[in-house]
Coordinates of C-alpha atoms in Angstrom, one line a residue:
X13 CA 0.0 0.0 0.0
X14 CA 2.8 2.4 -1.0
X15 CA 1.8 5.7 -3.0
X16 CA 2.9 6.6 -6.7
X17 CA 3.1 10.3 -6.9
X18 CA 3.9 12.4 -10.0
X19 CA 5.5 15.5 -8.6
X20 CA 8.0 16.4 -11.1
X21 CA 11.6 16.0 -9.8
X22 CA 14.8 16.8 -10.1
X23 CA 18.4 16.1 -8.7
X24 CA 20.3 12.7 -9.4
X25 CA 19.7 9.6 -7.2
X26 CA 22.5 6.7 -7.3
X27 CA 22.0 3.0 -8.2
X28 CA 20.3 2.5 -4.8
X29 CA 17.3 3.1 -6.6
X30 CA 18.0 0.1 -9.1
X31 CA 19.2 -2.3 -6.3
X32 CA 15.7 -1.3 -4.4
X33 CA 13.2 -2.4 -7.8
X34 CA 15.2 -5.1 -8.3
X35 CA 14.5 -6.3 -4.5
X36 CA 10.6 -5.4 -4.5
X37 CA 9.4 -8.6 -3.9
X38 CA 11.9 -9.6 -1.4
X39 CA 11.7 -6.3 0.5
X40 CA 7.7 -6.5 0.6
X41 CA 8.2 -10.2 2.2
X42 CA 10.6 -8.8 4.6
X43 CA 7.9 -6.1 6.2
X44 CA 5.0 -8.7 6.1
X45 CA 6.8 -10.8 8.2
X46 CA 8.3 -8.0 10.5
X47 CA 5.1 -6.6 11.3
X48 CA 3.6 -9.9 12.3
X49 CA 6.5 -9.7 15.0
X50 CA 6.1 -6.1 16.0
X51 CA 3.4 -3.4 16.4
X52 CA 3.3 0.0 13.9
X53 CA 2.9 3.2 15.6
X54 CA -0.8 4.2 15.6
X55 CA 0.6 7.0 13.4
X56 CA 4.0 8.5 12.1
X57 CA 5.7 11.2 10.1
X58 CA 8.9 10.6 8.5
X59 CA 11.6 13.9 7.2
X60 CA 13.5 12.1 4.0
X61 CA 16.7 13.8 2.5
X62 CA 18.0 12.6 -0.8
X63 CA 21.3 13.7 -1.1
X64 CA 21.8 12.2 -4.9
X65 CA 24.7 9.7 -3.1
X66 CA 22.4 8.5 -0.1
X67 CA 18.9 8.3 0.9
X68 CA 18.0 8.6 4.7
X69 CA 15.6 9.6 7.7
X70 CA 16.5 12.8 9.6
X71 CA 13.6 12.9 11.7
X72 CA 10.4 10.5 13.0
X73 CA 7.6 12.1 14.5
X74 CA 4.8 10.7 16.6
X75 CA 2.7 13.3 16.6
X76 CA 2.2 14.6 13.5
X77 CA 0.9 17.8 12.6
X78 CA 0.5 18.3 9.2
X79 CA -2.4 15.8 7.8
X80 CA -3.9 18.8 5.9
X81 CA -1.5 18.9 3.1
X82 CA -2.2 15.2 2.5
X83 CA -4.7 16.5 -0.9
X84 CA -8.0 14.3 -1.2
X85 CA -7.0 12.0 -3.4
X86 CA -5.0 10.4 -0.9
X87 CA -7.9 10.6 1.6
X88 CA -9.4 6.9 0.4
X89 CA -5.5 5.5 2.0
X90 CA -5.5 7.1 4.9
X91 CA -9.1 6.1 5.7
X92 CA -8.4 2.2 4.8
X93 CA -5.0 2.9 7.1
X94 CA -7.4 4.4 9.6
X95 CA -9.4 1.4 9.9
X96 CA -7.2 -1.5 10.0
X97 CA -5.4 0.3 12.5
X98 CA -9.0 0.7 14.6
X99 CA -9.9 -2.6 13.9
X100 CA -6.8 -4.3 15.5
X101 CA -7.0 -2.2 18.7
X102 CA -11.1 -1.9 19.7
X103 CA -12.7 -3.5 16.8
X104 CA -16.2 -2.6 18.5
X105 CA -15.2 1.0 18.2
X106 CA -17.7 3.9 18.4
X107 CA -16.2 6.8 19.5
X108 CA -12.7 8.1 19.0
X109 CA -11.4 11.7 21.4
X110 CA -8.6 13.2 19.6
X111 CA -6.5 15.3 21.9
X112 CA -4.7 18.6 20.4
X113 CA -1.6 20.4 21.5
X114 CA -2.3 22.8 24.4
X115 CA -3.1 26.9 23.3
X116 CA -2.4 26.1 19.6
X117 CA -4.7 28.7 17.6
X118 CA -2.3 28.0 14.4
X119 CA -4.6 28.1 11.7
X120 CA -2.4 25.5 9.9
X121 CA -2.8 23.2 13.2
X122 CA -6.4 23.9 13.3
X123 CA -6.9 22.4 9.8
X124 CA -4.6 19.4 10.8
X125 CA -6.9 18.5 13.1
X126 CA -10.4 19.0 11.1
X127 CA -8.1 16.7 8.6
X128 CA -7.8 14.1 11.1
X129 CA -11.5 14.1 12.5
X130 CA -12.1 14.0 8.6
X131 CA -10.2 10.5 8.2
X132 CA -11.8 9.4 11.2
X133 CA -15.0 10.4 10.5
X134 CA -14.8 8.7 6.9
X135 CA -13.2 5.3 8.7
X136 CA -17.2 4.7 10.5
X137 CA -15.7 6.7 14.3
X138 CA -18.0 9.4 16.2
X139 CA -14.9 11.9 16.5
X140 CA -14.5 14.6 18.9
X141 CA -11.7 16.9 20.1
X142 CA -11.3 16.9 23.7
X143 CA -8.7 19.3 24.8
X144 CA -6.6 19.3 28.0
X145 CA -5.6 23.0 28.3
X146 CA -6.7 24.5 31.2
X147 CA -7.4 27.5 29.4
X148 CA -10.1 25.5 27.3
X149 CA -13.2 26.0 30.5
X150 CA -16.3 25.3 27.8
X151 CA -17.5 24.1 24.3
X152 CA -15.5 26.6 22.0
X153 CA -16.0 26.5 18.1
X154 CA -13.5 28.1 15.6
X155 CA -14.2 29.1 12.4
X156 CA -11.5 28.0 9.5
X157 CA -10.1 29.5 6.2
X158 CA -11.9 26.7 4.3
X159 CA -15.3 27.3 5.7
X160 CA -14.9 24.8 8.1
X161 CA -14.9 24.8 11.8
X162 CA -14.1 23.1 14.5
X163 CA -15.0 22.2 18.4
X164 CA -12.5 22.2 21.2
X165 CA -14.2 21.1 24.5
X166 CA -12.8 20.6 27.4
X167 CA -12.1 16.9 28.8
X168 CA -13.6 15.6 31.8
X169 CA -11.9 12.8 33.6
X170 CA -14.3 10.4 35.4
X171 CA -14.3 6.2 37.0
X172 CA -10.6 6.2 35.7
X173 CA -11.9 7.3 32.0
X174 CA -11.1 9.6 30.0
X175 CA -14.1 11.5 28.0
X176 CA -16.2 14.9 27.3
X177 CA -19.7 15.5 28.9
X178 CA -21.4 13.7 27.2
X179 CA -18.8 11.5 25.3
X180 CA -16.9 8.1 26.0
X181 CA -14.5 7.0 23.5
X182 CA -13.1 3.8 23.3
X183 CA -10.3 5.0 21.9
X184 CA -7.8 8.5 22.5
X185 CA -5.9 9.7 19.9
X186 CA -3.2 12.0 21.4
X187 CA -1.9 14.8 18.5
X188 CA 0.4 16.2 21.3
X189 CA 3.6 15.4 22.1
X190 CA 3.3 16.9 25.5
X191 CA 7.0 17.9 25.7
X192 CA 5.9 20.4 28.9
X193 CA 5.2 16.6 30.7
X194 CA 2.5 14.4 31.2
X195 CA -0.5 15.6 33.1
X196 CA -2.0 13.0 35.9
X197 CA -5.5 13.6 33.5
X198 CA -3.9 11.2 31.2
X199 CA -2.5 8.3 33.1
X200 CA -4.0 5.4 34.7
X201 CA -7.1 5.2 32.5
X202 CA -9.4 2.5 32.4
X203 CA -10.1 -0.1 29.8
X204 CA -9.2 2.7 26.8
X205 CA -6.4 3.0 24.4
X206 CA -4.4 5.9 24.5
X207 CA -2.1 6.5 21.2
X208 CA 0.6 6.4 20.9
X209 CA 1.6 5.7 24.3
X210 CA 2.9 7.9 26.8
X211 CA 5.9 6.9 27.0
X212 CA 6.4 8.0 23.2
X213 CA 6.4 11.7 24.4
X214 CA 9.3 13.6 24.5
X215 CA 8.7 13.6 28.3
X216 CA 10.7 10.3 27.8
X217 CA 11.7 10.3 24.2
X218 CA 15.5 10.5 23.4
X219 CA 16.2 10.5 19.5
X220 CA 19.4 8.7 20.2
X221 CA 17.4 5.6 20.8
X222 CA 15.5 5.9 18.1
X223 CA 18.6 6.3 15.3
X224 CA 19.9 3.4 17.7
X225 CA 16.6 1.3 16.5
X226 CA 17.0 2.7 13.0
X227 CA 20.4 1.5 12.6
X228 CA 19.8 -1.9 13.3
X229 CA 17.0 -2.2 10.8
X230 CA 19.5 -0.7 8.3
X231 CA 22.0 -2.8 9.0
X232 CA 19.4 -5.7 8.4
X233 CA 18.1 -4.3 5.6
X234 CA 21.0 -3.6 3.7
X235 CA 22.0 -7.1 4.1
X236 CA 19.0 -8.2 2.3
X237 CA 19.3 -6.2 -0.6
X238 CA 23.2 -6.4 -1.0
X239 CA 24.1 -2.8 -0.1
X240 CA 26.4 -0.7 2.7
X241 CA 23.4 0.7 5.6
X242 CA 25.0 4.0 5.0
X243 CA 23.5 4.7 1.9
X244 CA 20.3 4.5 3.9
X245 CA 21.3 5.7 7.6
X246 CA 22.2 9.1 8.8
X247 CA 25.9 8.0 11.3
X248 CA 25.1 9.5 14.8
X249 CA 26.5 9.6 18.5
X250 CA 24.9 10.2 21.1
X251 CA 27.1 12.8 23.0
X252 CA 24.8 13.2 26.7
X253 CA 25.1 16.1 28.7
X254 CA 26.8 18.8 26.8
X255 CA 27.5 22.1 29.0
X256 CA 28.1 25.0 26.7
X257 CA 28.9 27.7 29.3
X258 CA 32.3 26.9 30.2
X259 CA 35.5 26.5 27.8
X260 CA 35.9 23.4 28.7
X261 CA 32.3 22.2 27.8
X262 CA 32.7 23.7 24.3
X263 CA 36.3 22.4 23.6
X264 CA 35.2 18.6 24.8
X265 CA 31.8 19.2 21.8
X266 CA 35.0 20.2 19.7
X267 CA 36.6 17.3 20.4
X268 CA 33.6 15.2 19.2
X269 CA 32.4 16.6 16.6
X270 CA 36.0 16.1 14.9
X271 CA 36.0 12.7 15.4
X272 CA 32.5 12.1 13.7
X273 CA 33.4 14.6 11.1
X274 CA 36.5 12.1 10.5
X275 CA 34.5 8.7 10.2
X276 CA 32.2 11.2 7.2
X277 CA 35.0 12.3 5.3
X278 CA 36.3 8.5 5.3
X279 CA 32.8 7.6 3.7
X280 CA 32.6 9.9 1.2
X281 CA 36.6 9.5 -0.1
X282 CA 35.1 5.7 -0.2
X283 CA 32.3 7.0 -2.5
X284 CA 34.5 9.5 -4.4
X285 CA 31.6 12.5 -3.0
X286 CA 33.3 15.5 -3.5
X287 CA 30.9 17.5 -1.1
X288 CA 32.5 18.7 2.1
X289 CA 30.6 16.8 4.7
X290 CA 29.0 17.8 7.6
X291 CA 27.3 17.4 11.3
X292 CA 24.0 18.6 12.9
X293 CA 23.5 18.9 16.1
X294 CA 19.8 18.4 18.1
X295 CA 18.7 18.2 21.3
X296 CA 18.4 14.5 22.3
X297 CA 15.1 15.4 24.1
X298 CA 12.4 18.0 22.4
X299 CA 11.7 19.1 26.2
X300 CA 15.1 21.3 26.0
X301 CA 14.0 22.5 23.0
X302 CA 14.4 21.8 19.3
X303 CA 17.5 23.8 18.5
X304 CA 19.7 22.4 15.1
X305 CA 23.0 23.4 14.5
X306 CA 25.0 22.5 11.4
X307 CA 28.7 22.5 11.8
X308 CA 31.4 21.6 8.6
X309 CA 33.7 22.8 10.6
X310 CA 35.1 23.1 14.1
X311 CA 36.5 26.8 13.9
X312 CA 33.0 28.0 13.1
X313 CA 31.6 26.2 16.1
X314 CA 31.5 29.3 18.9
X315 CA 30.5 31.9 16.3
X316 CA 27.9 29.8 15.5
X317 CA 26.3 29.3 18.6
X318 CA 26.8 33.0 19.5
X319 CA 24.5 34.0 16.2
X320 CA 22.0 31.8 18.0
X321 CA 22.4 33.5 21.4
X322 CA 23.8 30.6 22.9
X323 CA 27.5 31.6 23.1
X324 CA 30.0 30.6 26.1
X325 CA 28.6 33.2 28.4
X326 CA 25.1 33.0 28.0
X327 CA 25.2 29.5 26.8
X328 CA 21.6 27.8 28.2
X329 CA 21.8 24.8 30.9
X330 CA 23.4 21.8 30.1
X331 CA 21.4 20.0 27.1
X332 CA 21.4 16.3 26.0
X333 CA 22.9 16.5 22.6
X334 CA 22.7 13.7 19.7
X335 CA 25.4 14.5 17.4
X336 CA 24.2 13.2 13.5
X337 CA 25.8 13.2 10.0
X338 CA 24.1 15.7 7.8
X339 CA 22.4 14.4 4.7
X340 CA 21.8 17.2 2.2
X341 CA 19.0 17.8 -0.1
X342 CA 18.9 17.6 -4.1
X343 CA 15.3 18.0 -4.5
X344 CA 14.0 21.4 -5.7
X345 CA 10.6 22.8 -6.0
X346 CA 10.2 25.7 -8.0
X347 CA 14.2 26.6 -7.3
X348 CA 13.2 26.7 -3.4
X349 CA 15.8 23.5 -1.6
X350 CA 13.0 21.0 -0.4
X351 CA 12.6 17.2 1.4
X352 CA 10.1 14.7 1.1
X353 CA 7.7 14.4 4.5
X354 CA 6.1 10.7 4.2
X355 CA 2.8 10.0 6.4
X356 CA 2.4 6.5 8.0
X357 CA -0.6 5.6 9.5
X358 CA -0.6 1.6 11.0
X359 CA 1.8 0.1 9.0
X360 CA 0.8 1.9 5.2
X361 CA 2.2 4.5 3.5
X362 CA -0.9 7.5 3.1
X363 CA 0.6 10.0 1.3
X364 CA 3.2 12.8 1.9
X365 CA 4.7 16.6 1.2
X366 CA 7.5 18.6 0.3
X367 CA 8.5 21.0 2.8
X368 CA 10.4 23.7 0.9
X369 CA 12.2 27.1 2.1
X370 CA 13.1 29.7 -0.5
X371 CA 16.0 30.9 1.8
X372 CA 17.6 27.6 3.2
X373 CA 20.6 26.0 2.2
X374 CA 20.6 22.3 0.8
X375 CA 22.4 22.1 4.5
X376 CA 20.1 23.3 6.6
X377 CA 16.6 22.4 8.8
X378 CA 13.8 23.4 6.9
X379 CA 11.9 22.7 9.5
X380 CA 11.9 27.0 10.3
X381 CA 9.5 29.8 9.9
X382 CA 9.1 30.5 6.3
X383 CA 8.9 27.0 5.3
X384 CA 5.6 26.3 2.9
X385 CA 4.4 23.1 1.5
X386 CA 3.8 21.2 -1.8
X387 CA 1.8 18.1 -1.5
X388 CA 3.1 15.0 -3.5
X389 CA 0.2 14.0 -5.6
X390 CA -1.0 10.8 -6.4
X391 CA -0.2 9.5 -9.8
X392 CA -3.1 7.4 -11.7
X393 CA -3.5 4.1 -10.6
X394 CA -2.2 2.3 -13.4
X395 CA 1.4 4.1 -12.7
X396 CA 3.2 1.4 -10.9
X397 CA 6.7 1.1 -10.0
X398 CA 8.5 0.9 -13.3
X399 CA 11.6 -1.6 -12.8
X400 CA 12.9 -1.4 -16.1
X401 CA 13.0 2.6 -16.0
X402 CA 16.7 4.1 -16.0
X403 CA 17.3 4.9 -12.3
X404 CA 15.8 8.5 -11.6
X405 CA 13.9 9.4 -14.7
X406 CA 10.5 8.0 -12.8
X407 CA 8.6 9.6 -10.4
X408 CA 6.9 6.3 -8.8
X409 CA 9.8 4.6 -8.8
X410 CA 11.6 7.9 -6.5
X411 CA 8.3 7.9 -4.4
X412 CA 8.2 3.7 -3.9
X413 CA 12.1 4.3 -2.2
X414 CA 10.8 7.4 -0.2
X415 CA 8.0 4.8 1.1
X416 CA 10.6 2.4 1.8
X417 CA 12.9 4.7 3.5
X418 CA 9.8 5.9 5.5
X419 CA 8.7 2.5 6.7
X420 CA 12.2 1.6 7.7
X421 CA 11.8 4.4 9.8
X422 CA 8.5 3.7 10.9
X423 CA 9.9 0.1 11.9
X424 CA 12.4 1.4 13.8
X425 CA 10.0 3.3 15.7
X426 CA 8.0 0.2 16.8
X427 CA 11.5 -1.4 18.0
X428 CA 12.1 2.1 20.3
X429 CA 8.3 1.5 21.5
X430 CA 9.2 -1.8 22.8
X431 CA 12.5 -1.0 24.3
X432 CA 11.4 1.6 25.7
X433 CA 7.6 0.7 27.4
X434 CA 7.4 0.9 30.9
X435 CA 5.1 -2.1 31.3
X436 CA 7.0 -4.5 29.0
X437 CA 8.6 -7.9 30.9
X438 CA 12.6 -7.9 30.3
X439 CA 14.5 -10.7 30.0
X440 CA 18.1 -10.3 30.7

């Protein structure tokens, strides 16, 4: 159930594309039988770069915002998506409570969620959204750009469930990430499923387990196809607790980043990549913030961070840092430097976007104000993936790898679930 889009394209891909049609039928097998061993995230965003010379994740999300620039025609997926995933976890489902970010008034977010209560709606569900804000006291209806509108009402917590007035859902479909922590409202309910799970929040979330995760399905699925993980995997470190405000703290970050920076350079003389190579670095947890810092070069390190206000003086608290090889981006859309965005819901592919940034570098987080979206449309349905196309001159064949990459992420994701659930018996 992967998506063929036409978007046009450009920028060159390398014969990872070829090796990938040629292993269709044996990468298809290989997610069949992974899933019957491990559970999908209820639902999943995945940031793609294409660099031309690799292919890889740079960022999973659980809670993703976006699901109105998936266009309708890729409504009749998510809905099918939407329903195997219902049917596995409350098959006598009635009612679904989606719960939105706290104090969002975005517009953008607003529409993201009359998107999802769409889907929902569309998969046979009663949907409401039941907000937790404090600031959210009574019914309170919002009028959109489209025409639409939409009904925040405040949750009422009752007999260990979790529901509105006059509202019990058998299911809770969180669309916040509750980096700020998790309220006692949502813990210890009662015979409902809450998704994702708590403990997929960034109150506990560390991406360094997750690229952890990811690498080991790399590694596994490079094997099965006959090619080196690192066309497919971003390198990382974790680096822990980084503190910026002291000489010492920013020399030992030096320190590191040189030696990752040395491991990429040895990778790309292997490849003969003539680009200069280069690191970004994130907060391990979203809770201290979602700050991204590329680096090519050590020098530039301190005038970096000063540009961002976070220079040796005023440097903020100690931060857990993931250090990660940056994968830069050939796509273009209308000149602007863009990535691929791929939407999972239960273990399909639904559709996608190009994010896209008129004044970003192919090196840089496009993830930023100013960023503005394309949605990947479907092609017709009798545009398959072409296997005996030249590598890069078809559009489905690019957007089947993008779907791949995406689910390898996605699969990944389940393996951080399980290593990571509180409740789940460990045997050492």
């Amino acid at each position: 159930m992967v998506p063929h889009l036409i978007t046009a394209l450009t920028g060159p891909i390398n014969e990872l594309e070829q090796r990938v049609l040629d292993s269709m039928p044996a990468i298809e097998r290989w997610f069949r039988l992974e899933w019957m061993e491990h559970t999908p995230p209820f639902y999943t965003a995945v940031d793609v770069r294409n660099a031309g010379f690799k292919l890889a994740p740079v960022d999973t999300n659980f809670f993703p915002g976006g699901w109105n620039n998936l266009t309708s025609a890729m409504l009749p997926l998510a809905v099918q998506a939407a329903q195997a995933a219902i049917e596995k976890i409350c098959p006598e489902a009635r009612n679904l409570l989606i719960v939105p970010e706290n104090n969002s008034r975005s517009t953008f977010y607003l529409m993201n969620l009359a998107q999802l209560r769409r889907i929902f709606n569309m998969a046979g569900l009663n949907v409401r959204i039941g907000s937790i804000s404090p600031d959210i006291k009574k019914s309170t209806t919002i009028e959109l750009p489209d025409g639409e509108s939409i009904t925040l009402e405040p949750v009422v917590r009752t007999k260990g469930r979790l529901g509105l007035k006059d509202f019990d859902p058998c299911t809770i479909l969180l669309n916040n990430d509750l980096r700020a922590g998790v309220p006692g409202i949502l813990e210890d309910l009662h015979e409902q499923y809450l998704l994702p799970p708590l403990h997929a929040s960034w109150t506990t979330r560390r991406k360094s387990t997750h690229f952890r995760c990811y690498e080991e399905v790399a590694k596994r699925f490079g094997k099965l196809i006959g090619v080196d993980h690192w066309l497919i995997t971003p390198m990382f470190e974790k680096y822990g607790v980084a503190d910026l405000r002291t000489p010492e703290g920013l020399a030992a970050l030096a320190s590191r980043i040189d030696g990752m920076l040395t491991k990429v350079k040895k990778k790309y003389k292997e490849y003969g990549i003539k680009e200069k190579p280069f690191l970004v670095i994130k907060a391990d947890n979203r809770t201290s913030g979602n700050t991204i810092l590329s680096v090519r070069d050590t020098k530039d390190l301190e005038a970096k961070l000063r540009k961002m206000g976070a220079g040796v003086e005023d440097a903020p608290d100690p931060l857990e840092l993931i250090l990660q090889e940056g994968v830069l981006t050939n796509e273009r859309v209308n000149d602007a430097v863009a990535e691929p965005v791929v939407y999972l819901m239960d273990r399909y592919v639904v559709g996608g976007f190009y994010r896209m940034h008129a004044e970003r570098g192919v090196d840089e987080n496009l993830s930023a104000p100013g960023s503005s979206y394309v949605p990947l449309a479907f092609a017709e349905s009798t545009h398959l993936p072409q296997p005996g196309v030249r590598p890069g001159a078809s559009a489905p064949n690019r957007f089947y790898m993008y779907g791949v990459i995406g689910r390898l992420a996605m699969l990944a994701a389940s393996y951080e679930l399980e290593a990571t659930d509180p409740d789940a018996e460990r045997y050492d």
